[in-house]
PDB file of C-alpha atoms in Angstrom:
ATOM      1  CA  ALA A 203     112.705-162.273  99.744  1.00  0.00           C
ATOM      2  CA  MET A 204     112.256-162.753 103.498  1.00  0.00           C
ATOM      3  CA  GLY A 205     108.510-162.429 102.969  1.00  0.00           C
ATOM      4  CA  ALA A 206     108.639-165.440 100.664  1.00  0.00           C
ATOM      5  CA  ILE A 207     110.653-167.398 103.230  1.00  0.00           C
ATOM      6  CA  GLU A 208     108.070-166.476 105.883  1.00  0.00           C
ATOM      7  CA  PHE A 209     105.348-167.718 103.525  1.00  0.00           C
ATOM      8  CA  GLY A 210     107.014-171.097 103.206  1.00  0.00           C
ATOM      9  CA  TYR A 211     107.767-171.301 106.918  1.00  0.00           C
ATOM     10  CA  HIS A 212     104.135-170.719 107.845  1.00  0.00           C
ATOM     11  CA  ILE A 213     102.940-173.240 105.272  1.00  0.00           C
ATOM     12  CA  ALA A 214     104.881-176.004 107.044  1.00  0.00           C
ATOM     13  CA  ILE A 215     105.209-174.752 110.624  1.00  0.00           C
ATOM     14  CA  LEU A 216     102.431-176.936 112.057  1.00  0.00           C
ATOM     15  CA  ASN A 217     103.426-180.190 110.354  1.00  0.00           C
ATOM     16  CA  GLY A 218     105.157-181.486 113.475  1.00  0.00           C
ATOM     17  CA  PRO A 219     103.437-180.058 116.527  1.00  0.00           C
ATOM     18  CA  LEU A 220      99.771-179.661 115.504  1.00  0.00           C
ATOM     19  CA  GLU A 221      98.466-182.694 117.398  1.00  0.00           C
ATOM     20  CA  LEU A 222     100.343-181.726 120.561  1.00  0.00           C
ATOM     21  CA  ILE A 223      99.147-178.129 120.288  1.00  0.00           C
ATOM     22  CA  ALA A 224      95.569-179.344 119.895  1.00  0.00           C
ATOM     23  CA  SER A 225      95.963-181.573 122.939  1.00  0.00           C
ATOM     24  CA  GLN A 226      97.474-178.842 125.106  1.00  0.00           C
ATOM     25  CA  LEU A 227      94.988-176.194 124.017  1.00  0.00           C
ATOM     26  CA  GLY A 228      91.967-178.450 124.434  1.00  0.00           C
ATOM     27  CA  PHE A 229      90.775-179.183 120.920  1.00  0.00           C
ATOM     28  CA  ALA A 230      92.386-182.572 120.236  1.00  0.00           C
ATOM     29  CA  GLY A 231      90.329-184.821 118.000  1.00  0.00           C
ATOM     30  CA  GLN A 232      88.097-181.980 116.829  1.00  0.00           C
ATOM     31  CA  GLN A 233      88.784-182.096 113.114  1.00  0.00           C
ATOM     32  CA  VAL A 234      86.878-178.914 112.335  1.00  0.00           C
ATOM     33  CA  LEU A 235      89.007-176.942 114.784  1.00  0.00           C
ATOM     34  CA  LEU A 236      92.214-178.573 113.544  1.00  0.00           C
ATOM     35  CA  GLY A 237      91.223-177.512 110.045  1.00  0.00           C
ATOM     36  CA  GLY A 238      90.368-174.067 111.387  1.00  0.00           C
ATOM     37  CA  VAL A 239      93.895-173.575 112.684  1.00  0.00           C
ATOM     38  CA  ILE A 240      95.323-174.492 109.288  1.00  0.00           C
ATOM     39  CA  SER A 241      92.804-172.609 107.145  1.00  0.00           C
ATOM     40  CA  SER A 242      92.809-169.417 109.230  1.00  0.00           C
ATOM     41  CA  PHE A 243      96.295-168.767 107.826  1.00  0.00           C
ATOM     42  CA  LEU A 244      94.993-169.132 104.276  1.00  0.00           C
ATOM     43  CA  ALA A 245      92.023-166.843 104.952  1.00  0.00           C
ATOM     44  CA  GLY A 246      94.379-164.164 106.232  1.00  0.00           C
ATOM     45  CA  ALA A 247      96.693-164.666 103.260  1.00  0.00           C
ATOM     46  CA  ALA A 248      93.804-164.223 100.825  1.00  0.00           C
ATOM     47  CA  ILE A 249      92.759-160.958 102.459  1.00  0.00           C
ATOM     48  CA  GLY A 250      96.361-159.763 102.656  1.00  0.00           C
ATOM     49  CA  ALA A 251      96.949-160.572  98.990  1.00  0.00           C
ATOM     50  CA  PHE A 252      93.741-158.806  98.003  1.00  0.00           C
ATOM     51  CA  THR A 253      94.841-155.637  99.797  1.00  0.00           C
ATOM     52  CA  GLY A 254      98.551-155.888  98.970  1.00  0.00           C
ATOM     53  CA  SER A 255      98.480-153.889  95.761  1.00  0.00           C
ATOM     54  CA  GLY A 256      96.636-151.034  97.473  1.00  0.00           C
ATOM     55  CA  VAL A 257      99.203-150.952 100.271  1.00  0.00           C
ATOM     56  CA  ALA A 258     102.059-151.049  97.739  1.00  0.00           C
ATOM     57  CA  ASP A 259     100.537-148.227  95.692  1.00  0.00           C
ATOM     58  CA  SER A 260      99.741-146.096  98.748  1.00  0.00           C
ATOM     59  CA  PHE A 261     102.992-146.493 100.666  1.00  0.00           C
ATOM     60  CA  GLY A 262     105.459-147.761  98.070  1.00  0.00           C
ATOM     61  CA  ARG A 263     107.038-151.203  97.774  1.00  0.00           C
ATOM     62  CA  ARG A 264     109.715-150.793 100.426  1.00  0.00           C
ATOM     63  CA  LYS A 265     107.419-149.295 103.083  1.00  0.00           C
ATOM     64  CA  GLY A 266     104.763-151.835 102.143  1.00  0.00           C
ATOM     65  CA  LEU A 267     107.204-154.649 102.864  1.00  0.00           C
ATOM     66  CA  ILE A 268     107.983-153.087 106.229  1.00  0.00           C
ATOM     67  CA  ILE A 269     104.256-152.836 106.957  1.00  0.00           C
ATOM     68  CA  SER A 270     103.822-156.510 106.054  1.00  0.00           C
ATOM     69  CA  SER A 271     106.398-157.480 108.685  1.00  0.00           C
ATOM     70  CA  PHE A 272     104.230-156.223 111.551  1.00  0.00           C
ATOM     71  CA  PRO A 273     101.483-158.853 111.213  1.00  0.00           C
ATOM     72  CA  LEU A 274     104.141-161.516 110.654  1.00  0.00           C
ATOM     73  CA  VAL A 275     105.791-160.730 113.984  1.00  0.00           C
ATOM     74  CA  ALA A 276     102.529-160.071 115.867  1.00  0.00           C
ATOM     75  CA  GLY A 277     101.002-163.321 114.642  1.00  0.00           C
ATOM     76  CA  ALA A 278     104.092-165.329 115.574  1.00  0.00           C
ATOM     77  CA  VAL A 279     104.061-163.860 119.086  1.00  0.00           C
ATOM     78  CA  LEU A 280     100.348-164.585 119.464  1.00  0.00           C
ATOM     79  CA  MET A 281     100.833-168.190 118.337  1.00  0.00           C
ATOM     80  CA  ALA A 282     103.782-168.684 120.694  1.00  0.00           C
ATOM     81  CA  LEU A 283     101.739-167.356 123.626  1.00  0.00           C
ATOM     82  CA  ALA A 284      98.486-169.110 122.679  1.00  0.00           C
ATOM     83  CA  THR A 285      96.469-170.697 125.455  1.00  0.00           C
ATOM     84  CA  SER A 286      93.361-171.537 123.442  1.00  0.00           C
ATOM     85  CA  PHE A 287      92.057-172.367 119.984  1.00  0.00           C
ATOM     86  CA  PRO A 288      90.924-168.774 119.289  1.00  0.00           C
ATOM     87  CA  MET A 289      94.375-167.416 120.133  1.00  0.00           C
ATOM     88  CA  ILE A 290      96.290-169.784 117.877  1.00  0.00           C
ATOM     89  CA  ALA A 291      93.750-169.382 115.062  1.00  0.00           C
ATOM     90  CA  ALA A 292      93.971-165.590 115.401  1.00  0.00           C
ATOM     91  CA  GLY A 293      97.766-165.786 115.307  1.00  0.00           C
ATOM     92  CA  ARG A 294      97.596-167.882 112.152  1.00  0.00           C
ATOM     93  CA  PHE A 295      95.124-165.435 110.577  1.00  0.00           C
ATOM     94  CA  ILE A 296      97.326-162.445 111.416  1.00  0.00           C
ATOM     95  CA  THR A 297     100.442-164.122 109.995  1.00  0.00           C
ATOM     96  CA  GLY A 298      98.383-164.920 106.918  1.00  0.00           C
ATOM     97  CA  LEU A 299      97.657-161.215 106.478  1.00  0.00           C
ATOM     98  CA  GLY A 300     101.384-160.493 106.532  1.00  0.00           C
ATOM     99  CA  VAL A 301     102.170-163.323 104.145  1.00  0.00           C
ATOM    100  CA  GLY A 302      99.449-162.188 101.745  1.00  0.00           C
ATOM    101  CA  LEU A 303     100.739-158.627 101.778  1.00  0.00           C
ATOM    102  CA  SER A 304     104.336-159.659 101.232  1.00  0.00           C
ATOM    103  CA  SER A 305     103.448-162.200  98.541  1.00  0.00           C
ATOM    104  CA  CYS A 306     102.152-159.302  96.456  1.00  0.00           C
ATOM    105  CA  MET A 307     104.964-156.903  97.182  1.00  0.00           C
ATOM    106  CA  VAL A 308     108.069-159.102  97.084  1.00  0.00           C
ATOM    107  CA  PRO A 309     107.743-159.951  93.353  1.00  0.00           C
ATOM    108  CA  LEU A 310     106.873-156.323  92.544  1.00  0.00           C
ATOM    109  CA  TYR A 311     109.865-155.013  94.445  1.00  0.00           C
ATOM    110  CA  ILE A 312     112.245-157.545  92.919  1.00  0.00           C
ATOM    111  CA  ALA A 313     110.987-156.750  89.411  1.00  0.00           C
ATOM    112  CA  GLU A 314     111.410-153.023  89.982  1.00  0.00           C
ATOM    113  CA  ILE A 315     114.947-153.129  91.368  1.00  0.00           C
ATOM    114  CA  ALA A 316     116.306-155.898  89.133  1.00  0.00           C
ATOM    115  CA  PRO A 317     118.353-154.962  86.083  1.00  0.00           C
ATOM    116  CA  THR A 318     116.424-155.657  82.900  1.00  0.00           C
ATOM    117  CA  ALA A 319     118.770-158.461  81.863  1.00  0.00           C
ATOM    118  CA  LEU A 320     118.250-160.301  85.174  1.00  0.00           C
ATOM    119  CA  ARG A 321     114.564-159.573  85.734  1.00  0.00           C
ATOM    120  CA  GLY A 322     113.330-162.963  84.533  1.00  0.00           C
ATOM    121  CA  ALA A 323     115.873-164.941  86.515  1.00  0.00           C
ATOM    122  CA  LEU A 324     115.321-162.912  89.672  1.00  0.00           C
ATOM    123  CA  GLY A 325     111.576-163.397  89.316  1.00  0.00           C
ATOM    124  CA  SER A 326     112.069-166.968  90.497  1.00  0.00           C
ATOM    125  CA  VAL A 327     113.561-165.759  93.792  1.00  0.00           C
ATOM    126  CA  THR A 328     110.082-165.625  95.324  1.00  0.00           C
ATOM    127  CA  GLN A 329     109.404-169.286  94.604  1.00  0.00           C
ATOM    128  CA  ILE A 330     112.850-170.282  95.824  1.00  0.00           C
ATOM    129  CA  GLY A 331     112.153-168.334  99.018  1.00  0.00           C
ATOM    130  CA  ILE A 332     108.855-170.149  99.602  1.00  0.00           C
ATOM    131  CA  CYS A 333     110.512-173.538  99.136  1.00  0.00           C
ATOM    132  CA  SER A 334     113.391-172.487 101.390  1.00  0.00           C
ATOM    133  CA  GLY A 335     110.921-171.448 104.084  1.00  0.00           C
ATOM    134  CA  ILE A 336     109.216-174.839 103.939  1.00  0.00           C
ATOM    135  CA  LEU A 337     112.621-176.480 104.322  1.00  0.00           C
ATOM    136  CA  VAL A 338     113.525-174.243 107.277  1.00  0.00           C
ATOM    137  CA  ALA A 339     110.229-175.091 109.008  1.00  0.00           C
ATOM    138  CA  GLN A 340     110.857-178.807 108.569  1.00  0.00           C
ATOM    139  CA  VAL A 341     114.409-178.491 109.921  1.00  0.00           C
ATOM    140  CA  VAL A 342     113.206-176.452 112.909  1.00  0.00           C
ATOM    141  CA  ASN A 343     110.508-179.087 113.520  1.00  0.00           C
ATOM    142  CA  LEU A 344     113.227-181.759 113.498  1.00  0.00           C
ATOM    143  CA  LEU A 345     115.648-179.858 115.728  1.00  0.00           C
ATOM    144  CA  LEU A 346     113.124-178.800 118.342  1.00  0.00           C
ATOM    145  CA  ALA A 347     111.030-181.448 120.028  1.00  0.00           C
ATOM    146  CA  VAL A 348     107.311-181.045 119.373  1.00  0.00           C
ATOM    147  CA  GLU A 349     106.987-180.254 123.084  1.00  0.00           C
ATOM    148  CA  GLN A 350     108.847-177.033 122.282  1.00  0.00           C
ATOM    149  CA  TRP A 351     106.148-175.920 119.855  1.00  0.00           C
ATOM    150  CA  ARG A 352     106.083-172.426 121.334  1.00  0.00           C
ATOM    151  CA  GLY A 353     109.713-171.989 120.291  1.00  0.00           C
ATOM    152  CA  ILE A 354     108.856-173.224 116.803  1.00  0.00           C
ATOM    153  CA  MET A 355     106.138-170.550 116.589  1.00  0.00           C
ATOM    154  CA  ALA A 356     108.336-167.825 118.117  1.00  0.00           C
ATOM    155  CA  PHE A 357     111.137-168.578 115.632  1.00  0.00           C
ATOM    156  CA  ALA A 358     108.890-167.184 112.901  1.00  0.00           C
ATOM    157  CA  GLY A 359     108.894-163.817 114.645  1.00  0.00           C
ATOM    158  CA  ILE A 360     112.660-163.439 114.532  1.00  0.00           C
ATOM    159  CA  SER A 361     113.126-164.431 110.906  1.00  0.00           C
TER     160      SER A 361
END
């Protein structure tokens, strides 16, 4: 379910610090680039989701989930170290790949390991995880000043 929490976290991670990030990285006021930072995550997620079933079938659910963690960590590190628009957009895209992969595999894995009697109830764990991740991102945004945006991005890599 951590993949679902990561999904939610990355949905909401930029709600607080986006304007400051844009200012520090030199693309403040450029709406197309602001949108690019946000949408690069979704583009990566779409590609990750499209390839997720192939990864799950080739490597198995458990190994597939481990594989999906690599782009999640790599993307978080890249975002935390970003010094330009391309770096932060690439970090968002890479985390999107991981989120897309895990969004396919988490429900499959839960359905396969859940007892038949609990399968329906446990199917909602993914959605609860996404909502929990959004909540965690908002709390982290509140606890850390927007000036500490690199810490907000790095936090995704340790979760």
